[in-house]
Amino acid sequence: MQTELRSSLAGNQCSDHLLHRLHDLQSRFQHIPAQEIPPLATELQLPISQVEAVIDFYSFFHRSPRGRIDLLFSNCTSCGDLSLMQQLCTSLDVSPGITRADGAVSIDETSCIGMCDQGASLLVNGRIMTRLNPQRLQQIAGLVNAGTPLDAWPAEWFAVPDHVRHPGLLLNDALQPGAGLRAAIQRGAENLLAEINQSGLRGRGGAGFNTSLKWQLCRDAPATTRYVVCNADEGEPGTFKDRVLLNTYAQQVFEGMTLCAYAIGAKHGYLYLRGEYRYLLPTLEATLAEQRAANLLGENILQQPGFNFDISIVVGAGAYICGEESALLESLEQKRGVPRVRPPFPVTHGYLGQPTVVDNVETLVAATHIAVQGGQWFKAQGTEKSAGSKVLSVSGDCATPGIYEFPFGTSLQQVLDACGGQDAQAVQVGGPSGTLVGQAEFGRKLAFEDLATGGSIMVYGAQRDLLAVVRNFSHFFAHESCGFCTPCRVGTPLLRKYVDKIASGHGTPYDQEEMARLAKVMKRRSHCGLGQTAANPLLDLLERFPHVCTDRLLHQDYEPFFNLDAALATTRTLTHRDDAEAHLS
Amino acid sequence: MTNNTLFIDGQEIPFEAGQTIMDAALAAGIYIPHLCHKPGLSPHGSCKLCTVDVDGRSASACTLPASNGMQVDNNTPALNEVRKTLTQMLFVEGNHLCPTCSKSGDCTLQALGYHFGMLDGHFPPFYPRREVDASHPSVMLDRDRCILCELCVRASREVDGKNVFAISGRGAQSHLIVNTVSGKLGDSDLQTGDMAAHICPVGAILIKDHGYEVPIGMRTFDLHSVAESDVASPVTLKKTEHHDA
């Protein structure tokens, strides 16, 4: 049986969490050395198979050494540019994924790192570097070859500005720390719940579950221990609003968690931070320390006898699926991030089997404002079914990518006008798991009842190849599928094969039909949201931009997947040949 | 009791509180295709072959609790087509070469392929490279055939009182591992009498030195339809045994 994680002296980081211990090993040795695994398992009292399974599940742990400088280029359509990766590989004489023989450097790609408003970006030894360009890459190559330690690289390269372009209801509303808690304590827990209920607040992660109902169900679940978990595993490509909220509004995030704890009677909370945002950890820990000092966390909060609550931060290690709330809880419990069977739901059986509220970062920020300003203030904006505002992450082919907060019900066209994305041919709303729409639908409203979004708005200009975009997404999902259920585990790599085949000009109308049939099986029969949405971009493309696919199809009944020329690639590598004679066609 | 019934393809069947749709169906003699489910072990819901439509919504029969008045579609052409597709996906994902596999005829995956009228793998095969583990004196682990159903994982933990197996990795790289420092089965406490050594529905875990003891034509699914598996009544499946436990 699992027990609650012991916290370190600092009180806010679970230093003995398996993910943190593995991160330490990875940082120290550039991989997880095999001989370190048995003693770690013994020390943490975990089965050795659990430690092994976790190492192989999360992308940021490796079995063989990475370079002392380990560069991971985002492969997102907004914050990635793999041509830059190829350029750096050439300058440093490195192949992607293979550490250079001297151990100095390794280069690879990684899923979206949430820097979509910052230009092409990468992670270097877990730190963020944005606004990449060929000149910067030359400088990086020089520093790597000179053996300059990362700490001596120019500090301004690691700056990540917020880019709040259009603040709205929440971001314009300056709050004093503790204002929400003071108001809540004055009202009492029941009235806080009533206020949240009146606000009509729904979860901002995308699913849109009624927040007050979630809190109420957790409060009513029979148990002595309850938990609040903040889902800061913002992994949906094109989404970065939680990054900004955590960077500048962390106080309101933590206060929202404390308000939830007050409402449901929780003593402990966890913020699960995606590994890509590890650079935010010092800011977040400093904020927690301030809040403890101000008696907004800890024992007898704001002199309320028995109101005890504290927050620990657990940092992920590269797994999109952990944004799914039950997979997140598995990850918190030091396991592979595999979504649980539901029912039961986390509100009754969550972390360690106890009733748990898992809320999105933005939801908790909104709750803090509602506690101060009241439900009516919030409900005055938005639509009947989608109250309040939405913090949008706008990126892609537009003049001013960044954070835009608009009331729900705002049309996509209004957002495009605001960000300078007027020449868009298509917009991916809600990230790859959302909806791909064309110009005919730009009048649609951003709202749960129309175009639902967790906040990602990816703009694609006229020059973009939409098949390349969809192909990127199908690679993303195949990389991120957890592997639990058949439709997703096998379906996502199959979709990738079909899209690759069509994109390379080898697809037939039959392939397209089979791909669509498979996509529908995955959508309807997968275990969780990842598999159920993985085929959305493809199905949307076929429905709204049919010519994009059909234009590339061969006019023949059948073309095998097996491509003899491609299969000879290994031979060409071995013989150091790539001339015309070494190719079949 | 009249208020504890649900309907499977229109047939009214009783259920007891706490039962899943699968439990209720099997108890009533109704077969819902399944691979990762085995009565007596905790349900898993990963293979999705027991996919049914409940009041129009897709669900796994093995994990969804039965509730009063549920209308469950099970044996319909559309659902069996979905299940056939899923079976094909399981075939192309691994290296399933039935003619050379000693489990042929006793393999539930193969039997389901026949059950759904599957004529080919249909999708491009993955041809994964997977490790074979022959280190155990009497049990063979051939991961080429593993379908990640986790029956061995659960049998070891829940019935044998051990913890021999686990699933590691992610996505298409998911694979069965052994809970030992070496990762080898030979270093584990698995014994031939353990349920985990016998429960594999495919040929991934086999007892050594007992292959081909039962001739083809006399094997489990030569004598029975897979639709008789685990169904409480009226038929009790007589499994062929290749070995003395």
CSV table of C-alpha atoms in Angstrom, one decimal, chain A residues 151-372:
chain,number,residue,atom,x,y,z
A,151,ASP,CA,25.8,28.3,-16.5
A,152,ALA,CA,28.3,30.4,-18.5
A,153,TRP,CA,26.0,30.7,-21.5
A,154,PRO,CA,24.4,34.2,-21.9
A,155,ALA,CA,21.6,34.4,-19.4
A,156,GLU,CA,19.3,36.3,-21.7
A,157,TRP,CA,19.1,33.3,-24.0
A,158,PHE,CA,17.1,31.6,-21.3
A,159,ALA,CA,14.5,34.4,-20.8
A,160,VAL,CA,10.9,33.5,-21.4
A,161,PRO,CA,8.7,36.6,-21.5
A,162,ASP,CA,4.9,36.3,-20.8
A,163,HIS,CA,3.6,38.0,-23.9
A,164,VAL,CA,0.2,38.9,-22.5
A,165,ARG,CA,-1.3,40.7,-25.5
A,166,HIS,CA,-4.9,41.1,-24.4
A,167,PRO,CA,-5.8,40.8,-20.7
A,168,GLY,CA,-9.4,40.4,-19.8
A,169,LEU,CA,-11.6,39.6,-16.8
A,170,LEU,CA,-9.0,37.7,-14.8
A,171,LEU,CA,-5.7,39.1,-16.0
A,172,ASN,CA,-6.9,42.7,-15.5
A,173,ASP,CA,-8.2,42.0,-12.0
A,174,ALA,CA,-5.4,42.8,-9.6
A,175,LEU,CA,-5.8,40.9,-6.3
A,176,GLN,CA,-4.1,41.2,-3.0
A,177,PRO,CA,-2.6,37.9,-1.8
A,178,GLY,CA,-5.1,36.2,0.5
A,179,ALA,CA,-8.1,38.3,-0.6
A,180,GLY,CA,-9.9,35.2,-1.9
A,181,LEU,CA,-9.2,33.2,1.3
A,182,ARG,CA,-10.3,36.1,3.6
A,183,ALA,CA,-13.5,36.5,1.6
A,184,ALA,CA,-14.1,32.7,1.7
A,185,ILE,CA,-13.5,32.4,5.4
A,186,GLN,CA,-15.9,35.3,6.0
A,187,ARG,CA,-18.6,33.5,3.9
A,188,GLY,CA,-17.9,30.0,5.1
A,189,ALA,CA,-17.3,26.9,3.0
A,190,GLU,CA,-20.9,26.3,2.1
A,191,ASN,CA,-21.3,29.8,0.8
A,192,LEU,CA,-18.0,29.6,-1.1
A,193,LEU,CA,-19.4,26.6,-2.9
A,194,ALA,CA,-22.6,28.4,-3.6
A,195,GLU,CA,-20.6,31.3,-5.0
A,196,ILE,CA,-18.6,29.1,-7.3
A,197,ASN,CA,-21.8,27.4,-8.3
A,198,GLN,CA,-23.5,30.7,-9.1
A,199,SER,CA,-20.5,31.7,-11.2
A,200,GLY,CA,-21.1,28.8,-13.6
A,201,LEU,CA,-17.3,28.1,-13.6
A,202,ARG,CA,-16.4,25.0,-15.7
A,203,GLY,CA,-13.1,23.3,-15.9
A,204,ARG,CA,-10.6,25.1,-18.1
A,205,GLY,CA,-8.6,22.1,-19.2
A,206,GLY,CA,-11.0,21.4,-22.0
A,207,ALA,CA,-13.6,18.9,-20.7
A,208,GLY,CA,-15.6,21.7,-19.0
A,209,PHE,CA,-16.9,19.8,-16.0
A,210,ASN,CA,-18.8,22.0,-13.6
A,211,THR,CA,-16.3,23.1,-10.9
A,212,SER,CA,-18.7,23.5,-8.0
A,213,LEU,CA,-20.2,20.1,-8.6
A,214,LYS,CA,-16.7,18.5,-8.7
A,215,TRP,CA,-15.9,20.2,-5.4
A,216,GLN,CA,-19.2,19.3,-3.9
A,217,LEU,CA,-18.9,15.6,-4.9
A,218,CYS,CA,-15.5,15.4,-3.4
A,219,ARG,CA,-16.7,17.1,-0.2
A,220,ASP,CA,-19.6,14.6,0.1
A,221,ALA,CA,-17.5,11.5,-0.6
A,222,PRO,CA,-17.1,9.5,2.6
A,223,ALA,CA,-13.4,9.7,3.7
A,224,THR,CA,-11.2,11.2,6.2
A,225,THR,CA,-8.5,12.3,3.8
A,226,ARG,CA,-9.0,14.3,0.7
A,227,TYR,CA,-6.6,15.9,-1.8
A,228,VAL,CA,-6.5,18.9,-4.1
A,229,VAL,CA,-4.4,18.4,-7.2
A,230,CYS,CA,-3.5,21.2,-9.7
A,231,ASN,CA,-3.0,19.9,-13.2
A,232,ALA,CA,-0.1,21.9,-14.5
A,233,ASP,CA,0.9,19.3,-17.0
A,234,GLU,CA,0.1,21.6,-19.9
A,235,GLY,CA,1.1,19.3,-22.8
A,236,GLU,CA,-1.4,20.0,-25.5
A,237,PRO,CA,0.7,21.4,-28.4
A,238,GLY,CA,0.0,25.1,-28.9
A,239,THR,CA,-1.0,25.7,-25.2
A,240,PHE,CA,1.2,27.9,-23.0
A,241,LYS,CA,-1.3,29.9,-20.9
A,242,ASP,CA,-0.6,27.9,-17.8
A,243,ARG,CA,3.1,28.6,-18.2
A,244,VAL,CA,2.2,32.4,-18.0
A,245,LEU,CA,-0.3,31.9,-15.1
A,246,LEU,CA,2.3,29.9,-13.2
A,247,ASN,CA,5.1,32.4,-13.9
A,248,THR,CA,3.2,35.6,-13.0
A,249,TYR,CA,0.0,34.5,-11.2
A,250,ALA,CA,1.2,31.6,-9.2
A,251,GLN,CA,0.0,33.1,-6.0
A,252,GLN,CA,-3.6,33.0,-7.4
A,253,VAL,CA,-3.1,29.4,-8.5
A,254,PHE,CA,-2.0,28.3,-5.0
A,255,GLU,CA,-4.8,30.3,-3.4
A,256,GLY,CA,-7.3,28.6,-5.6
A,257,MET,CA,-6.0,25.3,-4.4
A,258,THR,CA,-6.3,26.5,-0.8
A,259,LEU,CA,-9.8,27.6,-1.4
A,260,CYS,CA,-10.7,24.2,-2.8
A,261,ALA,CA,-9.1,22.6,0.2
A,262,TYR,CA,-11.2,24.9,2.4
A,263,ALA,CA,-14.3,23.8,0.6
A,264,ILE,CA,-13.7,20.1,0.5
A,265,GLY,CA,-11.7,19.7,3.7
A,266,ALA,CA,-8.3,18.7,2.3
A,267,LYS,CA,-5.1,18.9,4.2
A,268,HIS,CA,-2.7,18.4,1.4
A,269,GLY,CA,-2.4,19.4,-2.2
A,270,TYR,CA,-0.1,18.7,-5.1
A,271,LEU,CA,0.8,20.8,-8.1
A,272,TYR,CA,1.9,18.4,-10.9
A,273,LEU,CA,4.2,20.5,-13.1
A,274,ARG,CA,5.1,19.2,-16.6
A,275,GLY,CA,8.8,18.4,-16.8
A,276,GLU,CA,9.2,21.0,-19.6
A,277,TYR,CA,8.3,23.8,-17.1
A,278,ARG,CA,10.9,22.7,-14.5
A,279,TYR,CA,12.5,26.2,-15.0
A,280,LEU,CA,9.5,27.6,-13.2
A,281,LEU,CA,10.2,25.6,-10.0
A,282,PRO,CA,12.3,28.3,-8.2
A,283,THR,CA,9.5,30.9,-8.8
A,284,LEU,CA,6.8,28.5,-7.6
A,285,GLU,CA,8.8,27.5,-4.5
A,286,ALA,CA,9.4,31.1,-3.6
A,287,THR,CA,5.7,31.8,-3.9
A,288,LEU,CA,4.8,28.9,-1.7
A,289,ALA,CA,7.4,30.2,0.9
A,290,GLU,CA,5.8,33.6,0.8
A,291,GLN,CA,2.4,32.2,1.3
A,292,ARG,CA,3.5,30.1,4.2
A,293,ALA,CA,5.1,33.2,5.7
A,294,ALA,CA,1.8,35.1,5.3
A,295,ASN,CA,-0.1,32.2,6.9
A,296,LEU,CA,-1.9,31.6,3.7
A,297,LEU,CA,-0.6,28.1,3.8
A,298,GLY,CA,0.4,25.9,6.7
A,299,GLU,CA,-1.3,25.4,10.1
A,300,ASN,CA,-4.4,27.4,11.2
A,301,ILE,CA,-4.5,29.4,8.0
A,302,LEU,CA,-5.5,33.0,8.6
A,303,GLN,CA,-6.0,32.1,12.3
A,304,GLN,CA,-8.7,29.6,11.5
A,305,PRO,CA,-8.3,26.8,14.0
A,306,GLY,CA,-7.9,23.5,12.2
A,307,PHE,CA,-7.6,25.0,8.7
A,308,ASN,CA,-4.4,23.2,7.8
A,309,PHE,CA,-3.2,22.9,4.3
A,310,ASP,CA,0.0,22.7,2.4
A,311,ILE,CA,1.1,22.1,-1.2
A,312,SER,CA,3.9,20.0,-2.7
A,313,ILE,CA,5.2,20.2,-6.2
A,314,VAL,CA,5.8,17.1,-8.3
A,315,VAL,CA,7.5,17.5,-11.6
A,316,GLY,CA,6.8,15.2,-14.5
A,317,ALA,CA,9.3,13.9,-17.0
A,318,GLY,CA,8.0,14.1,-20.5
A,319,ALA,CA,4.6,12.4,-21.0
A,320,TYR,CA,1.6,14.2,-22.6
A,321,ILE,CA,-0.8,11.5,-21.3
A,322,CYS,CA,-0.2,12.7,-17.7
A,323,GLY,CA,-2.4,15.7,-18.5
A,324,GLU,CA,-5.3,13.2,-18.4
A,325,GLU,CA,-6.4,13.5,-14.7
A,326,SER,CA,-6.3,9.8,-13.8
A,327,ALA,CA,-3.0,9.2,-15.5
A,328,LEU,CA,-1.7,12.3,-13.6
A,329,LEU,CA,-2.7,10.6,-10.4
A,330,GLU,CA,-1.0,7.4,-11.4
A,331,SER,CA,2.1,9.5,-12.1
A,332,LEU,CA,1.8,11.2,-8.7
A,333,GLU,CA,1.7,7.7,-7.2
A,334,GLN,CA,5.1,7.0,-8.8
A,335,LYS,CA,3.8,4.8,-11.6
A,336,ARG,CA,3.5,4.8,-15.3
A,337,GLY,CA,1.0,7.4,-16.4
A,338,VAL,CA,-1.7,5.1,-17.6
A,339,PRO,CA,-5.3,6.4,-17.4
A,340,ARG,CA,-7.5,4.5,-14.9
A,341,VAL,CA,-10.7,2.7,-15.6
A,342,ARG,CA,-13.6,5.1,-14.8
A,343,PRO,CA,-15.9,4.9,-12.9
A,344,PRO,CA,-14.9,5.3,-10.2
A,345,PHE,CA,-13.9,8.9,-10.8
A,346,PRO,CA,-11.1,10.8,-8.9
A,347,VAL,CA,-13.7,12.8,-6.9
A,348,THR,CA,-14.4,9.6,-5.0
A,349,HIS,CA,-11.3,7.5,-5.7
A,350,GLY,CA,-8.4,9.7,-6.6
A,351,TYR,CA,-4.9,10.1,-5.2
A,352,LEU,CA,-4.1,7.0,-3.1
A,353,GLY,CA,-7.7,6.0,-3.6
A,354,GLN,CA,-9.0,9.0,-1.6
A,355,PRO,CA,-11.5,11.6,-2.9
A,356,THR,CA,-9.5,14.1,-5.0
A,357,VAL,CA,-10.3,17.2,-6.9
A,358,VAL,CA,-8.1,17.6,-10.0
A,359,ASP,CA,-8.4,21.1,-11.4
A,360,ASN,CA,-6.7,23.0,-14.2
A,361,VAL,CA,-4.4,25.9,-13.4
A,362,GLU,CA,-6.7,28.4,-15.0
A,363,THR,CA,-9.8,27.0,-13.2
A,364,LEU,CA,-8.1,27.6,-9.8
A,365,VAL,CA,-7.1,31.1,-10.8
A,366,ALA,CA,-10.7,31.8,-11.7
A,367,ALA,CA,-11.9,30.4,-8.4
A,368,THR,CA,-9.6,32.8,-6.5
A,369,HIS,CA,-11.2,35.8,-8.4
A,370,ILE,CA,-14.7,34.4,-7.9
A,371,ALA,CA,-14.1,34.1,-4.2
A,372,VAL,CA,-13.2,37.8,-4.1
